[in-house]
Each structure stands twice: as structure tokens, then as C-alpha cells.
mmCIF file of C-alpha atoms in Angstrom:
data_model
loop_
_atom_site.group_PDB
_atom_site.id
_atom_site.type_symbol
_atom_site.label_atom_id
_atom_site.label_comp_id
_atom_site.label_asym_id
_atom_site.label_seq_id
_atom_site.Cartn_x
_atom_site.Cartn_y
_atom_site.Cartn_z
ATOM 1 C CA MET A 1 -5.269 33.059 -5.715
ATOM 2 C CA LYS A 2 -3.231 30.889 -3.166
ATOM 3 C CA LYS A 3 -1.540 27.668 -4.741
ATOM 4 C CA LEU A 4 -0.013 24.559 -3.428
ATOM 5 C CA ARG A 5 2.884 22.674 -4.785
ATOM 6 C CA PHE A 6 2.675 18.914 -5.428
ATOM 7 C CA THR A 7 4.725 16.105 -6.822
ATOM 8 C CA LYS A 8 2.979 13.324 -8.833
ATOM 9 C CA MET A 9 4.838 9.959 -7.987
ATOM 10 C CA HIS A 10 4.241 6.313 -8.320
ATOM 11 C CA GLY A 11 5.377 2.804 -7.092
ATOM 12 C CA ILE A 12 4.671 0.415 -9.759
ATOM 13 C CA SER A 13 1.624 2.501 -11.019
ATOM 14 C CA ASN A 14 0.217 2.934 -7.339
ATOM 15 C CA ASP A 15 0.058 6.607 -8.027
ATOM 16 C CA TYR A 16 -0.367 9.418 -5.396
ATOM 17 C CA VAL A 17 -0.186 13.191 -5.227
ATOM 18 C CA TYR A 18 2.727 13.999 -2.697
ATOM 19 C CA ILE A 19 2.516 17.251 -0.804
ATOM 20 C CA SER A 20 5.098 18.496 1.632
ATOM 21 C CA THR A 21 3.866 20.306 4.771
ATOM 22 C CA PHE A 22 7.482 21.253 5.678
ATOM 23 C CA ASP A 23 6.907 24.569 4.069
ATOM 24 C CA GLN A 24 3.355 24.745 3.033
ATOM 25 C CA PRO A 25 0.163 25.210 5.536
ATOM 26 C CA GLU A 26 -2.463 22.866 6.592
ATOM 27 C CA GLN A 27 -5.573 22.222 4.468
ATOM 28 C CA ASP A 28 -8.827 20.319 4.408
ATOM 29 C CA TRP A 29 -6.844 17.356 3.336
ATOM 30 C CA GLU A 30 -9.884 14.953 3.181
ATOM 31 C CA ALA A 31 -11.659 17.313 0.723
ATOM 32 C CA LEU A 32 -8.397 18.098 -1.187
ATOM 33 C CA SER A 33 -7.840 14.222 -1.713
ATOM 34 C CA ILE A 34 -11.220 13.809 -3.128
ATOM 35 C CA ARG A 35 -10.726 16.725 -5.537
ATOM 36 C CA LEU A 36 -7.188 15.994 -6.617
ATOM 37 C CA SER A 37 -7.659 12.262 -6.997
ATOM 38 C CA ASP A 38 -10.189 12.644 -9.651
ATOM 39 C CA ARG A 39 -8.631 11.442 -13.023
ATOM 40 C CA ARG A 40 -10.691 13.669 -15.188
ATOM 41 C CA THR A 41 -11.046 16.950 -13.161
ATOM 42 C CA GLY A 42 -8.044 16.581 -10.788
ATOM 43 C CA VAL A 43 -4.384 15.504 -10.878
ATOM 44 C CA GLY A 44 -5.484 11.894 -10.735
ATOM 45 C CA GLY A 45 -4.228 9.261 -8.436
ATOM 46 C CA ASP A 46 -5.129 6.786 -5.668
ATOM 47 C CA GLY A 47 -5.114 9.560 -3.136
ATOM 48 C CA ILE A 48 -2.815 12.121 -1.683
ATOM 49 C CA ILE A 49 0.169 11.528 0.558
ATOM 50 C CA LEU A 50 1.525 14.144 2.919
ATOM 51 C CA VAL A 51 5.136 14.413 3.641
ATOM 52 C CA CYS A 52 5.340 16.229 7.141
ATOM 53 C CA PRO A 53 8.035 17.005 9.792
ATOM 54 C CA SER A 54 8.479 14.427 12.544
ATOM 55 C CA ASP A 55 10.112 14.493 16.145
ATOM 56 C CA LYS A 56 10.807 10.730 15.843
ATOM 57 C CA ALA A 57 11.910 10.206 12.185
ATOM 58 C CA ASP A 58 13.273 11.765 9.163
ATOM 59 C CA ALA A 59 9.806 12.532 7.929
ATOM 60 C CA LYS A 60 6.133 11.605 8.665
ATOM 61 C CA MET A 61 3.699 10.106 6.077
ATOM 62 C CA ARG A 62 -0.023 10.636 6.076
ATOM 63 C CA ILE A 63 -2.130 9.003 3.562
ATOM 64 C CA PHE A 64 -5.613 10.015 2.289
ATOM 65 C CA ASN A 65 -7.419 7.821 0.068
ATOM 66 C CA ALA A 66 -9.322 8.793 -2.975
ATOM 67 C CA ASP A 67 -12.524 8.913 -1.072
ATOM 68 C CA GLY A 68 -11.028 11.168 1.597
ATOM 69 C CA SER A 69 -10.558 8.761 4.400
ATOM 70 C CA GLU A 70 -7.091 8.528 6.078
ATOM 71 C CA GLY A 71 -5.198 5.321 5.607
ATOM 72 C CA MET A 72 -2.599 3.878 7.904
ATOM 73 C CA MET A 73 0.141 2.575 5.793
ATOM 74 C CA CYS A 74 0.947 2.237 2.070
ATOM 75 C CA GLY A 75 4.097 0.170 0.872
ATOM 76 C CA ASN A 76 4.376 1.729 -2.483
ATOM 77 C CA GLY A 77 3.628 5.132 -0.984
ATOM 78 C CA ILE A 78 6.413 4.754 1.654
ATOM 79 C CA ARG A 79 9.008 4.011 -1.021
ATOM 80 C CA CYS A 80 8.175 7.265 -2.920
ATOM 81 C CA VAL A 81 8.257 9.139 0.354
ATOM 82 C CA GLY A 82 11.805 7.925 0.914
ATOM 83 C CA LYS A 83 12.582 9.113 -2.623
ATOM 84 C CA PHE A 84 10.914 12.514 -2.226
ATOM 85 C CA VAL A 85 12.950 13.369 1.084
ATOM 86 C CA TYR A 86 16.233 12.206 -0.455
ATOM 87 C CA ASP A 87 15.672 13.927 -3.928
ATOM 88 C CA LYS A 88 14.371 17.211 -2.476
ATOM 89 C CA GLY A 89 17.208 17.388 -0.014
ATOM 90 C CA LEU A 90 15.178 16.999 3.072
ATOM 91 C CA VAL A 91 18.089 14.613 4.146
ATOM 92 C CA SER A 92 21.737 14.724 3.517
ATOM 93 C CA ALA A 93 23.142 13.296 0.251
ATOM 94 C CA ASP A 94 25.057 10.770 2.158
ATOM 95 C CA LYS A 95 22.108 9.495 3.980
ATOM 96 C CA THR A 96 20.658 6.395 2.276
ATOM 97 C CA THR A 97 19.049 4.937 5.361
ATOM 98 C CA VAL A 98 15.915 7.012 6.196
ATOM 99 C CA THR A 99 13.204 6.527 8.742
ATOM 100 C CA ILE A 100 9.631 7.459 8.096
ATOM 101 C CA ASP A 101 7.009 7.700 10.784
ATOM 102 C CA THR A 102 3.633 6.427 9.900
ATOM 103 C CA LEU A 103 0.342 5.372 11.798
ATOM 104 C CA SER A 104 1.641 1.923 11.843
ATOM 105 C CA GLY A 105 4.840 2.992 13.446
ATOM 106 C CA VAL A 106 8.461 4.135 12.244
ATOM 107 C CA LYS A 107 9.656 2.224 9.173
ATOM 108 C CA THR A 108 13.292 2.054 8.036
ATOM 109 C CA LEU A 109 14.166 2.282 4.326
ATOM 110 C CA GLU A 110 17.365 1.519 2.510
ATOM 111 C CA LEU A 111 17.529 3.630 -0.586
ATOM 112 C CA THR A 112 19.182 2.693 -3.889
ATOM 113 C CA VAL A 113 20.624 5.934 -5.389
ATOM 114 C CA LYS A 114 21.693 6.459 -8.983
ATOM 115 C CA ASP A 115 23.059 9.735 -10.403
ATOM 116 C CA GLY A 116 21.802 11.535 -7.311
ATOM 117 C CA LYS A 117 18.303 10.237 -7.447
ATOM 118 C CA VAL A 118 16.692 7.363 -5.660
ATOM 119 C CA GLN A 119 15.733 4.475 -8.049
ATOM 120 C CA SER A 120 14.269 1.962 -5.465
ATOM 121 C CA ALA A 121 13.977 1.298 -1.903
ATOM 122 C CA ARG A 122 14.021 -1.711 0.561
ATOM 123 C CA VAL A 123 11.572 -1.298 3.461
ATOM 124 C CA ASP A 124 11.383 -3.154 6.605
ATOM 125 C CA MET A 125 7.699 -3.297 7.047
ATOM 126 C CA GLY A 126 7.500 -4.930 10.464
ATOM 127 C CA ALA A 127 6.086 -8.152 11.770
ATOM 128 C CA ALA A 128 3.004 -9.422 10.204
ATOM 129 C CA ILE A 129 -0.143 -9.476 12.452
ATOM 130 C CA LEU A 130 -2.280 -12.592 12.437
ATOM 131 C CA ASN A 131 -4.359 -12.292 15.583
ATOM 132 C CA PRO A 132 -7.939 -11.599 14.284
ATOM 133 C CA ALA A 133 -8.613 -9.087 17.084
ATOM 134 C CA ASP A 134 -5.443 -6.974 16.094
ATOM 135 C CA ILE A 135 -6.385 -7.028 12.394
ATOM 136 C CA PRO A 136 -9.195 -6.370 13.105
ATOM 137 C CA ALA A 137 -11.352 -9.348 11.895
ATOM 138 C CA VAL A 138 -14.235 -11.048 13.646
ATOM 139 C CA PHE A 139 -13.125 -14.711 13.823
ATOM 140 C CA ASP A 140 -13.412 -17.163 16.843
ATOM 141 C CA GLY A 141 -9.803 -18.783 16.309
ATOM 142 C CA ASP A 142 -6.415 -17.397 17.112
ATOM 143 C CA ARG A 143 -5.584 -17.135 13.287
ATOM 144 C CA MET A 144 -7.876 -16.546 10.375
ATOM 145 C CA ILE A 145 -6.073 -18.822 7.896
ATOM 146 C CA ASP A 146 -7.879 -20.633 4.912
ATOM 147 C CA ALA A 147 -11.274 -19.900 6.643
ATOM 148 C CA PRO A 148 -14.351 -20.052 4.819
ATOM 149 C CA LEU A 149 -16.101 -16.681 4.276
ATOM 150 C CA GLU A 150 -19.434 -16.202 2.720
ATOM 151 C CA VAL A 151 -19.463 -13.203 0.373
ATOM 152 C CA ASP A 152 -22.420 -11.989 -1.422
ATOM 153 C CA GLY A 153 -23.758 -15.538 -1.603
ATOM 154 C CA LYS A 154 -20.363 -17.399 -2.374
ATOM 155 C CA VAL A 155 -18.093 -18.972 -0.020
ATOM 156 C CA TRP A 156 -14.505 -17.974 -0.352
ATOM 157 C CA ASN A 157 -11.446 -19.363 1.663
ATOM 158 C CA VAL A 158 -9.521 -16.446 3.101
ATOM 159 C CA THR A 159 -6.541 -15.550 5.077
ATOM 160 C CA ALA A 160 -6.548 -12.244 7.227
ATOM 161 C CA VAL A 161 -3.256 -10.390 7.767
ATOM 162 C CA SER A 162 -2.417 -6.953 8.988
ATOM 163 C CA MET A 163 0.648 -5.099 7.692
ATOM 164 C CA GLY A 164 -0.455 -2.087 9.781
ATOM 165 C CA ASN A 165 -3.664 -2.132 7.734
ATOM 166 C CA PRO A 166 -6.004 -4.984 7.404
ATOM 167 C CA HIS A 167 -5.970 -7.352 4.553
ATOM 168 C CA CYS A 168 -7.973 -10.418 3.395
ATOM 169 C CA VAL A 169 -6.156 -12.786 0.891
ATOM 170 C CA THR A 170 -7.801 -15.305 -1.247
ATOM 171 C CA PHE A 171 -6.265 -17.698 -3.628
ATOM 172 C CA VAL A 172 -7.903 -18.219 -7.086
ATOM 173 C CA ASP A 173 -7.170 -20.069 -10.194
ATOM 174 C CA ASP A 174 -7.534 -16.987 -12.351
ATOM 175 C CA THR A 175 -7.034 -13.301 -11.549
ATOM 176 C CA ASP A 176 -7.677 -11.732 -15.010
ATOM 177 C CA GLY A 177 -11.282 -12.981 -15.111
ATOM 178 C CA LEU A 178 -12.350 -11.748 -11.873
ATOM 179 C CA GLU A 179 -15.068 -8.740 -11.977
ATOM 180 C CA LEU A 180 -13.301 -6.760 -9.084
ATOM 181 C CA GLU A 181 -15.656 -3.952 -9.404
ATOM 182 C CA LYS A 182 -18.723 -6.181 -8.475
ATOM 183 C CA ILE A 183 -17.090 -8.283 -5.712
ATOM 184 C CA GLY A 184 -14.571 -5.899 -4.193
ATOM 185 C CA PRO A 185 -17.021 -3.795 -2.363
ATOM 186 C CA HIS A 186 -18.602 -6.850 -0.891
ATOM 187 C CA PHE A 187 -15.307 -7.865 0.591
ATOM 188 C CA GLU A 188 -14.450 -4.233 1.593
ATOM 189 C CA HIS A 189 -17.658 -3.828 3.509
ATOM 190 C CA HIS A 190 -18.001 -7.300 4.927
ATOM 191 C CA PRO A 191 -19.260 -7.514 8.561
ATOM 192 C CA ALA A 192 -16.419 -9.773 9.421
ATOM 193 C CA PHE A 193 -13.977 -6.579 9.076
ATOM 194 C CA PRO A 194 -15.253 -3.762 11.091
ATOM 195 C CA GLU A 195 -12.888 -1.331 9.788
ATOM 196 C CA ARG A 196 -13.293 -2.443 6.159
ATOM 197 C CA VAL A 197 -10.599 -4.465 4.497
ATOM 198 C CA ASN A 198 -8.072 -4.414 1.600
ATOM 199 C CA THR A 199 -8.592 -7.756 -0.546
ATOM 200 C CA GLU A 200 -6.139 -9.508 -2.467
ATOM 201 C CA PHE A 201 -6.955 -12.060 -5.186
ATOM 202 C CA VAL A 202 -4.145 -14.271 -5.812
ATOM 203 C CA LYS A 203 -2.852 -16.943 -8.232
ATOM 204 C CA VAL A 204 0.052 -19.256 -7.333
ATOM 205 C CA ILE A 205 2.476 -19.623 -10.144
ATOM 206 C CA ASP A 206 5.139 -21.438 -8.262
ATOM 207 C CA ASP A 207 6.759 -21.263 -4.593
ATOM 208 C CA ARG A 208 8.565 -18.199 -5.634
ATOM 209 C CA THR A 209 6.114 -16.427 -7.727
ATOM 210 C CA LEU A 210 2.516 -15.003 -7.178
ATOM 211 C CA ARG A 211 0.108 -13.097 -9.297
ATOM 212 C CA MET A 212 -2.102 -10.649 -7.607
ATOM 213 C CA ARG A 213 -4.990 -8.226 -8.100
ATOM 214 C CA VAL A 214 -6.190 -5.958 -5.189
ATOM 215 C CA TRP A 215 -9.279 -4.040 -4.360
ATOM 216 C CA GLU A 216 -8.288 -1.314 -1.742
ATOM 217 C CA ARG A 217 -10.515 0.053 0.905
ATOM 218 C CA GLY A 218 -11.390 3.723 -0.008
ATOM 219 C CA SER A 219 -9.756 3.557 -3.455
ATOM 220 C CA GLY A 220 -11.125 0.514 -5.270
ATOM 221 C CA GLU A 221 -9.024 -1.417 -7.640
ATOM 222 C CA THR A 222 -5.426 0.036 -7.836
ATOM 223 C CA TRP A 223 -2.652 -1.449 -9.965
ATOM 224 C CA ALA A 224 -0.362 -2.235 -7.048
ATOM 225 C CA CYS A 225 -0.449 -2.425 -3.173
ATOM 226 C CA GLY A 226 2.808 -2.653 -1.387
ATOM 227 C CA THR A 227 1.304 -3.725 2.034
ATOM 228 C CA GLY A 228 -1.199 -6.096 -0.134
ATOM 229 C CA ALA A 229 1.761 -7.927 -1.666
ATOM 230 C CA CYS A 230 3.393 -8.208 1.842
ATOM 231 C CA ALA A 231 0.075 -9.553 3.189
ATOM 232 C CA THR A 232 -0.080 -11.990 0.175
ATOM 233 C CA VAL A 233 3.187 -13.530 0.617
ATOM 234 C CA VAL A 234 2.487 -13.995 4.559
ATOM 235 C CA ALA A 235 -0.637 -15.727 3.410
ATOM 236 C CA ALA A 236 1.120 -17.719 0.825
ATOM 237 C CA CYS A 237 3.675 -18.976 3.329
ATOM 238 C CA GLU A 238 1.044 -19.704 6.058
ATOM 239 C CA ASN A 239 -1.010 -21.742 3.543
ATOM 240 C CA GLY A 240 2.024 -23.811 2.374
ATOM 241 C CA TYR A 241 2.453 -22.320 -1.047
ATOM 242 C CA CYS A 242 5.711 -20.372 -0.362
ATOM 243 C CA LYS A 243 8.549 -20.688 2.169
ATOM 244 C CA LYS A 244 9.547 -18.165 4.896
ATOM 245 C CA GLY A 245 12.889 -16.520 4.562
ATOM 246 C CA GLU A 246 12.955 -16.809 0.706
ATOM 247 C CA ASP A 247 12.384 -13.965 -1.718
ATOM 248 C CA VAL A 248 8.923 -14.091 -3.495
ATOM 249 C CA THR A 249 8.129 -11.968 -6.618
ATOM 250 C CA VAL A 250 4.786 -10.763 -6.717
ATOM 251 C CA HIS A 251 3.428 -9.701 -10.177
ATOM 252 C CA LEU A 252 0.814 -6.952 -9.941
ATOM 253 C CA ARG A 253 -0.922 -5.032 -12.771
ATOM 254 C CA GLY A 254 1.548 -2.041 -12.294
ATOM 255 C CA GLY A 255 4.701 -4.125 -11.903
ATOM 256 C CA ASP A 256 6.787 -6.612 -9.548
ATOM 257 C CA LEU A 257 7.724 -6.457 -5.994
ATOM 258 C CA VAL A 258 9.958 -8.706 -3.966
ATOM 259 C CA ILE A 259 8.858 -9.695 -0.575
ATOM 260 C CA ARG A 260 10.536 -11.719 2.037
ATOM 261 C CA TYR A 261 8.622 -12.930 5.106
ATOM 262 C CA THR A 262 10.548 -14.001 8.250
ATOM 263 C CA ASP A 263 9.374 -14.897 11.818
ATOM 264 C CA GLU A 264 10.602 -11.305 12.877
ATOM 265 C CA THR A 265 9.633 -9.058 9.945
ATOM 266 C CA VAL A 266 8.454 -8.554 6.426
ATOM 267 C CA ILE A 267 10.808 -7.027 3.901
ATOM 268 C CA MET A 268 9.772 -5.291 0.640
ATOM 269 C CA THR A 269 11.942 -4.179 -2.254
ATOM 270 C CA GLY A 270 10.581 -2.168 -5.233
ATOM 271 C CA PRO A 271 11.007 1.073 -7.358
ATOM 272 C CA ALA A 272 9.846 4.551 -6.783
ATOM 273 C CA ALA A 273 9.330 7.094 -9.602
ATOM 274 C CA THR A 274 8.647 10.670 -9.987
ATOM 275 C CA VAL A 275 6.127 11.621 -12.833
ATOM 276 C CA PHE A 276 5.857 15.454 -12.703
ATOM 277 C CA GLU A 277 5.853 18.517 -10.380
ATOM 278 C CA GLY A 278 2.944 20.923 -10.257
ATOM 279 C CA GLU A 279 0.898 23.605 -8.618
ATOM 280 C CA VAL A 280 -2.849 23.522 -7.897
ATOM 281 C CA GLU A 281 -5.022 26.599 -7.084
ATOM 282 C CA LEU A 282 -6.882 26.379 -3.673
#
């Protein structure tokens, strides 16, 4: 029986099964993600992330959601990929700046190392995209900011942002009482977002602090979403709740991320952790 080695990792509880293709063969990754993501019969996770060779960066990241669909970018996932390549010696021990190739372009990570292991990473996530056609979102204006959107019979005010993947951010008075399992799919499959959408429900604590829950396309509610936290801070600044160029702490169910939005880019800082190593029979 053939076996495939994996590493279970998480970034503030946004957990994936990480698999290296540097020394392991190609598989039916869509089917394997569905199988391994199951929290009762598989390893359990929000999907699988492949760590692959790249001709333009230190490594390439591919993401498959729990439903088998391939994602473009994952903020928590890329921090764990940075930890993976460093901790496993795929880059030299003195290399604490690494580059990761993604479907959203090459991203640069600054790694914080303690006792030979990565503890956290600071990621340049690139510029936020607000043009609806590039998100993509169906909207007549040049920016979809604080725009009314009817979802399952209720009107929500939303802001659309792409961080390499599409996000719909809405500000609410209470995040804890939301029935995300009921309303999340209506946002995800709304016709305004032809490629489906990740949706962030956000409470403003103050101009430096936000609380967020997220419904991710292909995975349902997750305990954290790095690109979602970035999109949330972008939306908060564009709506006047927070200020550009300042660190904003985003409280998610799994932990905290610190995000800074500028005219040029979005910077995300947060932890990365290894849970365990294992093998799965194919």
C-alpha cells in the first residue's frame, strides 16, 4: 500500500493538511482534499495545501478547499508554508526572508525564528483590489463600497475587495449571534459574485480593533481567514472606521492578526504552528 506523508499545521486555527511535492508524486488532489479534510473520517482540516517546487520563488503553494475546489490565496496558509519550507530545510537556516509563488503572484515573507523554528511571519500580501470587474463583482460603479445588496430577502451594506481572492465585507452590530450556516451560503453563491465569494461579518470595536467571523467559499465557516482579515481592514479604512498606515488588530475565532493597509500594499502579521506529522494510505 502506497503512503503519502503530510504535516498538519494551522494559522490561528485555520488548519490545513500540508503535503510536499518536492519528493512525492502527483495525486488526484481534489479527491484527496475532500477525503482528508473530513474531521470524522479523515485527518481534518479546512482543506489541503501543497508545497511545490517553483522556478520563480523558494516554493509554490497550491490550495484545495474542503470541497475539492482549488483556491487562489490563503493568508494563514502562506505563513504556514513559510514555516514548512524553513523548518524542513528547504531553504538555508540563515534565510529568514522567503518567497512563495501563488495563483495570486509571488509573495514575500519575513520569518521570525526561535530555537531553529519559525514562530510567526510577516507577509506582504500585495495591493488591495477594489475595481469590481477585477474582484470579480457585478456592480455598475468603480468601487463597491458600502453598497446595498439584497441577500435572501434582507438588504446588507457590503464592501467588495480582492486580496487575490474575492471578499464581501459587511459591518454588523453583533457577530456572535449570526447564524452563519444559514446566511453564509446565500452570500457565497450570490449572483453579484460570479466566482463565488468569501464573506466577512465585522464588528468595529474601535479604530484599531475589529472582530470578525468569516464564511469561506468552498469551506464554510472557518475559525480564521488571513486574506479575509486583510480585506476587512481595507473595507474598514475605506468606510472610515480605521485609518490607512496604522496597525489594526483583527480578532477572529481562532486568534488575532495584525493588518496594515497602505496605498501600496497590505501587510499581515501572525503566527504559524505545526500540530503533527503523519502518513496516509492512498
